[in-house]
Short mmCIF file of C-alpha atoms in Angstrom, two decimals:
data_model
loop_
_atom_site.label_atom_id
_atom_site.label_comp_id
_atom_site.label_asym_id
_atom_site.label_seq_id
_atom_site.Cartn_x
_atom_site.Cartn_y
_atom_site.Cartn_z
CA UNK S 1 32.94 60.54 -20.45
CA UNK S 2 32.71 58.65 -17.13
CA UNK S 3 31.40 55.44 -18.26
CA UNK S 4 34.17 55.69 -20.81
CA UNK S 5 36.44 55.71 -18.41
CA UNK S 6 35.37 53.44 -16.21
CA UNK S 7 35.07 50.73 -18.79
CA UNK S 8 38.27 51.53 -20.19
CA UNK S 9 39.77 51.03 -16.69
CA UNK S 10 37.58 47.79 -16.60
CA UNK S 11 39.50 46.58 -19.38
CA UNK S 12 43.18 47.51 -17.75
CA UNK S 13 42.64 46.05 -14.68
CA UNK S 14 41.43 42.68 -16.51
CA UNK S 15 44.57 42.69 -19.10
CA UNK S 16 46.90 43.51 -16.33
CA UNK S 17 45.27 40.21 -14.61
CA UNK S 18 45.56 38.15 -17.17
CA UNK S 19 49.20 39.76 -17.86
CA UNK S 20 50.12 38.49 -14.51
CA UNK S 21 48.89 34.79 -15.26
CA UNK S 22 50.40 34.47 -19.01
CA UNK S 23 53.06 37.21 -19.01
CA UNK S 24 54.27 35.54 -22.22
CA UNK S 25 51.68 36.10 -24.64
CA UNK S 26 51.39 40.18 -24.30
CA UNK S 27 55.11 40.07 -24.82
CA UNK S 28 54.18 37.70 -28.31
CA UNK S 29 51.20 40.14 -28.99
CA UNK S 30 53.36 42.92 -28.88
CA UNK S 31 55.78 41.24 -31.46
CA UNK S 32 52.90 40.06 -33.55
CA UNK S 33 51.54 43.82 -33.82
CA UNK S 34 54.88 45.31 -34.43
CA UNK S 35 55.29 42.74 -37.33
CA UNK S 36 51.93 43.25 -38.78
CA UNK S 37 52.00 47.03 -38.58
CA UNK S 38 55.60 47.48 -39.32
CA UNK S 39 57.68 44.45 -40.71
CA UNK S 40 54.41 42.91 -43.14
CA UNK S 41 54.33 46.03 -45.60
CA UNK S 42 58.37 45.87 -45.88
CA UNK S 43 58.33 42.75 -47.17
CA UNK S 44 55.35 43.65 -49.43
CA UNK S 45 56.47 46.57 -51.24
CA UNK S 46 60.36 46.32 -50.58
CA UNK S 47 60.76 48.69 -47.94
CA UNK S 48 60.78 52.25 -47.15
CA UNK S 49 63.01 53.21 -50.35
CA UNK S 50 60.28 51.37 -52.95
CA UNK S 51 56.89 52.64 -50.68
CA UNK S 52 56.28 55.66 -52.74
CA UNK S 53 58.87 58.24 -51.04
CA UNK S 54 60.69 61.32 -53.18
CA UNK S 55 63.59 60.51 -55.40
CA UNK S 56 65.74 61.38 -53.33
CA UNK S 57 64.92 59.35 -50.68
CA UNK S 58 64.98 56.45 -53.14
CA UNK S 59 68.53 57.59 -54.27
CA UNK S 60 69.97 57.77 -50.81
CA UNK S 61 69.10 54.21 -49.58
CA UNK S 62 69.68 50.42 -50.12
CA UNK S 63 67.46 48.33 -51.31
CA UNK S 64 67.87 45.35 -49.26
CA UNK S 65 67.12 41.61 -50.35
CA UNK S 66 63.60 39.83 -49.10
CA UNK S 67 66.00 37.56 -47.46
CA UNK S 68 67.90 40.13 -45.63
CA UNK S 69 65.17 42.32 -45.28
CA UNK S 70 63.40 39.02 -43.04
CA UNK S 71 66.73 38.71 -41.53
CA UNK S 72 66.80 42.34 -40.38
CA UNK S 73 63.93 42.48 -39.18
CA UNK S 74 63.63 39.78 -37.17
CA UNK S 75 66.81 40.70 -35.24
CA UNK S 76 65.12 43.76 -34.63
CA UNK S 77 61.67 42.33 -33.84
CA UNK S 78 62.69 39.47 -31.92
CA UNK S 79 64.18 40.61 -28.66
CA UNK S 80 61.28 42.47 -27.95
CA UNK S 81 59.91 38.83 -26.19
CA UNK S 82 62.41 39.33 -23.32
CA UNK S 83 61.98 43.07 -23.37
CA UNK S 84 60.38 43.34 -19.94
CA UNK S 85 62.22 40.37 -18.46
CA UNK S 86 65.66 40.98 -19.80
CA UNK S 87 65.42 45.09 -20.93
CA UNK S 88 69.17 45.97 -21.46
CA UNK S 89 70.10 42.68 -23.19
CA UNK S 90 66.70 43.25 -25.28
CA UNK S 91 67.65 46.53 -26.18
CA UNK S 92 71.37 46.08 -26.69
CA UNK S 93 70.30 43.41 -29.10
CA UNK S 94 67.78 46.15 -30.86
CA UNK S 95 70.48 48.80 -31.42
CA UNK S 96 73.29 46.43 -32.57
CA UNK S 97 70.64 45.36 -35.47
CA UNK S 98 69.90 49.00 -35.92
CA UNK S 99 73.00 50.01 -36.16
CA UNK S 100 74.01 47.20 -38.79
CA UNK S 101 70.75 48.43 -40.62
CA UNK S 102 72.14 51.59 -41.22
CA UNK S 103 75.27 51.08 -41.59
CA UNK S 104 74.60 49.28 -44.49
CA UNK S 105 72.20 52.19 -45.89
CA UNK S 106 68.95 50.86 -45.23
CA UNK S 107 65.59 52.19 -44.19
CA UNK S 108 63.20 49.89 -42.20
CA UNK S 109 59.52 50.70 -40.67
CA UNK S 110 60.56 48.00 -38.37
CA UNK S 111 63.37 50.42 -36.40
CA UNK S 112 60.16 51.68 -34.54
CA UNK S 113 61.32 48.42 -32.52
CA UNK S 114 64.61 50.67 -31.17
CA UNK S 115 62.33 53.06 -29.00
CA UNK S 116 60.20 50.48 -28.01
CA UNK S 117 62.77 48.58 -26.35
CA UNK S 118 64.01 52.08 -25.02
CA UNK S 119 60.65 52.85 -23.60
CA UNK S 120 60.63 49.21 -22.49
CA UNK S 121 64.38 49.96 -20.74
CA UNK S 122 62.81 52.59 -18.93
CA UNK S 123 60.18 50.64 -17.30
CA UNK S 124 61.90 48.04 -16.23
CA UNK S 125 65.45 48.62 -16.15
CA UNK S 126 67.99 50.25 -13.66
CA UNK S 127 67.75 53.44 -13.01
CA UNK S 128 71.80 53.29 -13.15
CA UNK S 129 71.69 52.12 -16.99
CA UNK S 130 69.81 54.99 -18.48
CA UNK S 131 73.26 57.45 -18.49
CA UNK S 132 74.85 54.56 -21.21
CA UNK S 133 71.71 54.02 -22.81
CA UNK S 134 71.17 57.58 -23.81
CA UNK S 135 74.79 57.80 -25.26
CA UNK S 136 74.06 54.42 -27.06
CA UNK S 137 71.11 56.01 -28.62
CA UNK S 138 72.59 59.59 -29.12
CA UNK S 139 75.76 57.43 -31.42
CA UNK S 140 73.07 55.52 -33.43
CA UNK S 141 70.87 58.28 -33.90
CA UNK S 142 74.03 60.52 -35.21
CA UNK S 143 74.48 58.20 -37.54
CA UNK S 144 70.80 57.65 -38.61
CA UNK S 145 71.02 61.83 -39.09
CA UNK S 146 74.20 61.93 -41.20
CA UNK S 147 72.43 58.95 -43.48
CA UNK S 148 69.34 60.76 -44.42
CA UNK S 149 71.43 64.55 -44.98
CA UNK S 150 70.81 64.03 -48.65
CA UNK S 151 66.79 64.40 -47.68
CA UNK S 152 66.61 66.43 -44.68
CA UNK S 153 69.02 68.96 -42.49
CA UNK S 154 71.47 67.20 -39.76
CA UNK S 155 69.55 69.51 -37.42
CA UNK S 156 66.33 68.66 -38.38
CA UNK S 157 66.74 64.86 -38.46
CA UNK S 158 68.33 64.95 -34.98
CA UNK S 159 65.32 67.41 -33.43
CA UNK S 160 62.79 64.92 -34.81
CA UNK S 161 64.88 61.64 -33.68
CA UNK S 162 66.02 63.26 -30.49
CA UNK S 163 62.27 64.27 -29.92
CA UNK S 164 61.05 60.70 -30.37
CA UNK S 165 63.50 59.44 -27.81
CA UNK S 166 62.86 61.40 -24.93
CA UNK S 167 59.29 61.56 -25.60
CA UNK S 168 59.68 56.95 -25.12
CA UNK S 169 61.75 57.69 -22.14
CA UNK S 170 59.70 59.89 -20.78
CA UNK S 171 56.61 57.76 -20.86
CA UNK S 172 58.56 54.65 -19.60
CA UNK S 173 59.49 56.95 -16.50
CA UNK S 174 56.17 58.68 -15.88
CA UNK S 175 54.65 55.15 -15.91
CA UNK S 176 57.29 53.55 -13.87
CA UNK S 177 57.32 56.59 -11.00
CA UNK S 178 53.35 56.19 -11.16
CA UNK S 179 53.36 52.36 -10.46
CA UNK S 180 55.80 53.00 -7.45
CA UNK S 181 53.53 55.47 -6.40
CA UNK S 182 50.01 52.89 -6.68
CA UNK S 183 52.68 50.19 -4.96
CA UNK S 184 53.57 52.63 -2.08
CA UNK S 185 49.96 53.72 -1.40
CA UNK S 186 48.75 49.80 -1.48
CA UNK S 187 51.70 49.08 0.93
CA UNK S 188 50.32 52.06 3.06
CA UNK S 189 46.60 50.89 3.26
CA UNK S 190 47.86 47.45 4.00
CA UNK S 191 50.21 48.81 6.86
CA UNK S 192 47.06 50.51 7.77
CA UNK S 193 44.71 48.04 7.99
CA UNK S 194 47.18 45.85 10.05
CA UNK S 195 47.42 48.31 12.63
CA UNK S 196 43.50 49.09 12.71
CA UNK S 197 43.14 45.57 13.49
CA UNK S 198 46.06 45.51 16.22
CA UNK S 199 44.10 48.49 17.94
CA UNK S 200 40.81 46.57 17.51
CA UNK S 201 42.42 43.47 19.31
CA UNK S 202 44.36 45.97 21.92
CA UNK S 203 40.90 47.56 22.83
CA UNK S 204 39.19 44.27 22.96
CA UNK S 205 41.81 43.31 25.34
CA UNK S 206 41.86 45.98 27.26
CA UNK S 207 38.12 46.05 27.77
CA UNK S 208 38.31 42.07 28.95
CA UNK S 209 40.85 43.08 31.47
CA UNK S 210 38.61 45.96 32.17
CA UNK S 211 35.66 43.90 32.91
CA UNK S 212 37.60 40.98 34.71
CA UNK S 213 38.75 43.44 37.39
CA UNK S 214 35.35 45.01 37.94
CA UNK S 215 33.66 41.02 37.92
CA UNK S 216 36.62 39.95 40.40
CA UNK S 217 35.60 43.24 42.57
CA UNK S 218 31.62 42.99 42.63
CA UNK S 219 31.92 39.19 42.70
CA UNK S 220 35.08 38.91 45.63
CA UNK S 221 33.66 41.07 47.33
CA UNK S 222 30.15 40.55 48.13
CA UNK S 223 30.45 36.74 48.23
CA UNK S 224 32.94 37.54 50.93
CA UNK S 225 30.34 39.50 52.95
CA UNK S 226 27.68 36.73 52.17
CA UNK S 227 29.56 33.98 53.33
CA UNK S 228 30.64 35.77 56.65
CA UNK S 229 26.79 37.07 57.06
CA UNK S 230 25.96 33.33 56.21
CA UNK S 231 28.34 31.60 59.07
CA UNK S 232 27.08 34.65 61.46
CA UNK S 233 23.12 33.27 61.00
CA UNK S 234 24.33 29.68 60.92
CA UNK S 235 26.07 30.39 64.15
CA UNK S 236 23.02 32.08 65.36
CA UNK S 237 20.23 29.77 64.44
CA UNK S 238 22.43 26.87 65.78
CA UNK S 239 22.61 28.37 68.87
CA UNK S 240 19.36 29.63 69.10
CA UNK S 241 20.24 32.28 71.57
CA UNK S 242 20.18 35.49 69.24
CA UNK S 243 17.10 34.93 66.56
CA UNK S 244 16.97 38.65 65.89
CA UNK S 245 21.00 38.49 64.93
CA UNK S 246 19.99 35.67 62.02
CA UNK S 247 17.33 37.25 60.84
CA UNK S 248 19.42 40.31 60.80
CA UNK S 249 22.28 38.29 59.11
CA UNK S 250 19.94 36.62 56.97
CA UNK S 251 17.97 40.40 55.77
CA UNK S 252 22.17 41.39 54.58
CA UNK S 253 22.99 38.53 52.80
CA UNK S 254 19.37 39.27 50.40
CA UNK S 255 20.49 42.82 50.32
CA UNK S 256 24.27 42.29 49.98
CA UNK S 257 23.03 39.64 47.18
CA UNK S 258 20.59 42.67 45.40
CA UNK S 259 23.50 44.58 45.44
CA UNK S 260 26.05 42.21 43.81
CA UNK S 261 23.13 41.47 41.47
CA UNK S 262 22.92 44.74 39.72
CA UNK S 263 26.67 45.62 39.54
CA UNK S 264 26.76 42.43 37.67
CA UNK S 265 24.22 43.28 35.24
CA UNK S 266 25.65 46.84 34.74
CA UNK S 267 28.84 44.78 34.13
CA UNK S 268 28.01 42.32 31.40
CA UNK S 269 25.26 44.56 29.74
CA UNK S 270 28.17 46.00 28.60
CA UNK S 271 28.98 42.86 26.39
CA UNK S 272 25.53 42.66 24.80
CA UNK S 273 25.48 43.76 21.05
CA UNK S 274 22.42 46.64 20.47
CA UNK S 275 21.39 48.07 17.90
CA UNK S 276 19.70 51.50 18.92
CA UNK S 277 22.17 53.76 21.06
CA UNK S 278 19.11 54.44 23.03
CA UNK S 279 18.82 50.41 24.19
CA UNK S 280 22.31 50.24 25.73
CA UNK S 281 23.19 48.88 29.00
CA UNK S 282 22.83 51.54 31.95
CA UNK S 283 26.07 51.98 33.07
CA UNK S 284 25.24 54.55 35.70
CA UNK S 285 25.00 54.70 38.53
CA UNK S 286 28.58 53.38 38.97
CA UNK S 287 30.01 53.46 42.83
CA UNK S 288 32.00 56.00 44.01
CA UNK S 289 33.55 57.49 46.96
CA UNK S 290 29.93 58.46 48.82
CA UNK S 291 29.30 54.84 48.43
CA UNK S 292 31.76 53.98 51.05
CA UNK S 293 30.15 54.77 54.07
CA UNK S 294 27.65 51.64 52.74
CA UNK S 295 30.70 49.04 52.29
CA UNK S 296 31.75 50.11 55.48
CA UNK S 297 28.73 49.00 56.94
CA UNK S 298 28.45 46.17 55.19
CA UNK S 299 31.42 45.01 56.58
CA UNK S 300 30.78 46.30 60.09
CA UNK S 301 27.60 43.61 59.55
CA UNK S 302 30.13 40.69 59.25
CA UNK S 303 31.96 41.06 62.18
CA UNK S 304 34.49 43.68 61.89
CA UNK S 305 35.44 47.09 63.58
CA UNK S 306 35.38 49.55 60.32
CA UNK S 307 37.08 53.46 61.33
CA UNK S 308 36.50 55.64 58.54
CA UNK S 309 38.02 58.87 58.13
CA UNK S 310 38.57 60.94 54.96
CA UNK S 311 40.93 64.45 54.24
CA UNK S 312 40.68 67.17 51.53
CA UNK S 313 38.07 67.55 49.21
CA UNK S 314 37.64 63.66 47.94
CA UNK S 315 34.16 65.08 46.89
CA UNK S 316 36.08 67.24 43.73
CA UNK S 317 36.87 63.40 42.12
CA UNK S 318 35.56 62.68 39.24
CA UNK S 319 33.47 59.69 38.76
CA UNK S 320 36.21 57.84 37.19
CA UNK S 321 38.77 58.47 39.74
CA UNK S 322 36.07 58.17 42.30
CA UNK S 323 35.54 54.36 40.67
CA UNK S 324 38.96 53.47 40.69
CA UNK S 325 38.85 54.41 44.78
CA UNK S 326 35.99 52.56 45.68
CA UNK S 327 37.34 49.40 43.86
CA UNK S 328 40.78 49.66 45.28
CA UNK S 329 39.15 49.98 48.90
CA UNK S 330 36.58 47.32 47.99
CA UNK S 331 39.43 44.89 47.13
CA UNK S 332 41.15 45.33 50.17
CA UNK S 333 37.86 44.78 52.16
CA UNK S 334 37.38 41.92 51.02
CA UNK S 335 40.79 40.55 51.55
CA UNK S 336 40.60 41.70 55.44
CA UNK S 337 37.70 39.70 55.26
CA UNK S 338 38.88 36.61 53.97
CA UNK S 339 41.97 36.69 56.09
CA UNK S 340 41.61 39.30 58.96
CA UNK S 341 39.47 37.22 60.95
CA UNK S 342 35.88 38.44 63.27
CA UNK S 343 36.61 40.80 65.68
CA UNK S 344 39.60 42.43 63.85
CA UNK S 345 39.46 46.19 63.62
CA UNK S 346 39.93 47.98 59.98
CA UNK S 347 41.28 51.59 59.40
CA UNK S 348 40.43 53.16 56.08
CA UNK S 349 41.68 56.60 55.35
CA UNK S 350 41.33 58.52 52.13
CA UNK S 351 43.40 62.05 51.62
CA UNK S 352 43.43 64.18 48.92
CA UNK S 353 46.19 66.86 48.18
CA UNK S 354 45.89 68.88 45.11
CA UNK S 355 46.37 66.17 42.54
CA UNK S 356 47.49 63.17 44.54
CA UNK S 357 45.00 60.40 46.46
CA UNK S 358 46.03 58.36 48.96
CA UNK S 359 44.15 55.49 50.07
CA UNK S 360 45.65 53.25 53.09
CA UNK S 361 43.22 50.30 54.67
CA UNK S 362 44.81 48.39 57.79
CA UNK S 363 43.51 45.89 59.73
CA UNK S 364 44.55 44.44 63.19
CA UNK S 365 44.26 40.39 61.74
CA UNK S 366 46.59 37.73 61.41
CA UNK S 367 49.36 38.86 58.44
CA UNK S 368 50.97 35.33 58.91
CA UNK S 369 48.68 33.21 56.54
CA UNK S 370 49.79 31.63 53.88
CA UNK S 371 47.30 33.33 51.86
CA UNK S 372 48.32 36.86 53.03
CA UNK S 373 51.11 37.68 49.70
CA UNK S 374 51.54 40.42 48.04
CA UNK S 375 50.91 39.16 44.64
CA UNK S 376 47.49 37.65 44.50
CA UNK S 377 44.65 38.70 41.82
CA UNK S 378 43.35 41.04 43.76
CA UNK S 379 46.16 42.94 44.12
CA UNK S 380 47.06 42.39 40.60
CA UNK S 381 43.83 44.34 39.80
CA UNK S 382 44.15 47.51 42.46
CA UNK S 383 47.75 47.81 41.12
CA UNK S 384 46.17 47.81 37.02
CA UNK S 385 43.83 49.90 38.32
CA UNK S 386 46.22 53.08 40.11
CA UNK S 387 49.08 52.55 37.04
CA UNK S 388 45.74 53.56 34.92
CA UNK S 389 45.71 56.93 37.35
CA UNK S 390 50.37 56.78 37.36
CA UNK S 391 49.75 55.41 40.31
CA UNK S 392 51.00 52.43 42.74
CA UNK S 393 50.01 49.87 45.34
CA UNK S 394 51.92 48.23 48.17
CA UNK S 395 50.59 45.58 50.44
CA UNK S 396 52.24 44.13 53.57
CA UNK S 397 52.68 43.20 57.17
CA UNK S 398 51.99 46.17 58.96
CA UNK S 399 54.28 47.26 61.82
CA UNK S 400 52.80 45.85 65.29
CA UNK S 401 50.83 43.42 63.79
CA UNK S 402 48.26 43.42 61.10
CA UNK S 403 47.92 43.69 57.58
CA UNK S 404 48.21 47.41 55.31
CA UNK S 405 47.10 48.14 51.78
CA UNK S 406 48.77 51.61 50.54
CA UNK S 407 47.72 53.33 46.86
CA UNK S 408 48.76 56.43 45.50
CA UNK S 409 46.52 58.12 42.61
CA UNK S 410 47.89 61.09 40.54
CA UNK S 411 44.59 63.14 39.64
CA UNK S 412 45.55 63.28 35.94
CA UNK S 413 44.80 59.67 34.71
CA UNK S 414 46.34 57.86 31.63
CA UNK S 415 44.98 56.97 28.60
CA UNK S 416 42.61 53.96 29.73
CA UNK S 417 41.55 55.03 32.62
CA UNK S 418 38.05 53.79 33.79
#
């Protein structure tokens, strides 16, 4: 039975192509059929009244001439060409013949043409036509009933008529409601598709941005530190006063460089394609808030005054919040750095209360460069990075002189968070 089946749906799906590229010629077929099957052994044996029916069949009915016969039944035969383009004209053009027919008292195999132009009506009609169409067919039908009385009960001939009619409306509906139901579930895996795809590009774009902030911190930042470490030995060695301070200088940029190093490859290993889960890039460990005390030092090697002090229980983070800390503080390292100047003196505090973070770094450098404003890249990125947490950042001239970075983190992050 499966097979069957599946070659039988096989075959649909190739006549409903080849429907769709020559819609014409299964409209013809379904003339040529209807004439073979129906109209050809009229006009062989005279119609229904000389085929071999009772007496009183033959009694009741006109014999028509070949020439009307032909006549007949090509009026009925006919519009079935436009009956899916054109289904009420097709079928008002079916009963008017029909009618005539019996009218005139004669019995045709070809009035199987009236409920296939009903059925086709159905299909492809309004919806708003059916209510007429059914009292077209119910006046017709009457009269086909009152015609053959003489062989059969009113009652009888309008149960079996009556019968055939809804049983071709019914199928024209059952298949019409069923293709609006294959159209609407297409529609829905298209819609669907769409939108996997926008979420595919989304995520892809959100893990760029993802990756550009943590490249712009590892990468700002410790190039900062090895170009102050760098001018520090340069200074040194020129001087030749302090060799232990170069070396010194010289022993932090290698480290500071390590360092940078392997954030960077825990970075982009990210964006290599694996194929065992096991062979994935090691993402841990990633920095976090007991890696602070190291940055600190790190910039206390290039020349600044670092203060460190921290509040509540920044220990209870979790890694990702932790993260998102150490990057924001990071940032704003590396901009004292680049613009505080040596000497300047750097207060980074950290306070946790239930489920808020603050984080507030100010230095004592000069706040009037022109590349001290608020809306660099950096700052960009620590503001992406606390709206992840509901969070925000403000950066500014600090009161007295100076320069202060201020976050706020709400312990329950948003979807996206790192």
């Amino acid at each position: 039975m499966g097979p069957l089946v599946a070659r039988l749906g096989r075959a649909g799906r190739r006549l409903r192509h080849a429907d769709r590229a020559r819609p014409w010629a299964l409209d013809t077929a379904v003339v040529a059929v209807v004439f073979l099957l129906f109209c050809l052994p009229d006009l062989l044996h005279g119609g229904v009244v000389d085929a071999g029916g009772p007496r009183r069949f033959r009694l009741a009915f006109t014999r028509l001439p070949l020439a009307a016969m032909l006549a007949v039944q090509a009026g009925l035969v006919l519009p079935l060409l436009w009956r899916r383009r054109r289904p009420a004209t097709a079928f008002g053009a079916v009963a008017a013949v029909f009618a005539l027919q019996w009218a005139l008292g004669a019995a045709l195999h070809a009035d199987i043409a009236l409920f296939i132009a009903l059925h086709s009506l159905a299909l492809h009609g309004r919806p708003r036509q059916l209510p007429l169409v059914c009292v077209v067919m119910a006046a017709v039908l009457a009269l086909v009933a009152v015609r053959v009385s003489v062989v059969v009960s009113v009652a009888d001939a309008l149960f079996f008529l009556l019968s055939t009619t809804i049983a071709a409306l019914a199928l024209g509906l059952v298949i019409r409601i069923r293709r609006a139901q294959l159209a609407a579930l297409r529609d829905r895996a298209a819609r669907l598709e769409t939108e996997r795809d926008q979420r595919s590009r989304l995520a892809a774009a959100s893990e760029r941005a993802r990756v550009a902030r943590e490249m712009h911190d590892i990468v700002g930042h410790h190039l900062s530190v090895v170009i102050t470490l760098a001018d520090a030995g340069a200074c040194a060695t020129v001087a030749a006063a302090d060799a232990g301070r170069g070396a010194e200088a010289l022993r932090l940029i290698g480290d500071t460089g390590r360092q940078a190093l392997g954030e960077l490859r825990r970075v982009l290993g990210v964006l290599r394609d694996t194929d065992a889960p096991s062979a994935g890039p090691e993402l841990s460990p990633q920095p976090g808030i007991a890696d602070l005390d190291a940055l600190c030092r790190g910039v206390r090697a290039a020349g600044l005054d670092v203060v460190y002090r921290s509040a509540g229980r920044v220990e209870s983070l979790d890694k990702a919040a932790q993260l998102t800390v150490y990057r924001i503080v990071q940032e704003a390292m590396t901009n004292t750095l680049k613009h505080a100047g040596a000497g300047a003196r750097v207060d980074l505090a950290i306070d946790v209360e239930d489920t808020r973070v603050g984080i507030r770094v100010r230095d004592t450098g000069d706040a009037a460069g022109e590349d001290r404003r608020p809306d660099g890249h950096g700052l960009s990125g620590m503001r992406e990075r606390a709206a992840l947490y509901g969070g925000h950042v403000s950066a500014g001239p600090a009161p007295g002189g100076g320069w202060t970075v201020a976050a706020t983190l709400h312990l329950t992050p948003r979807e996206g968070a790192p």
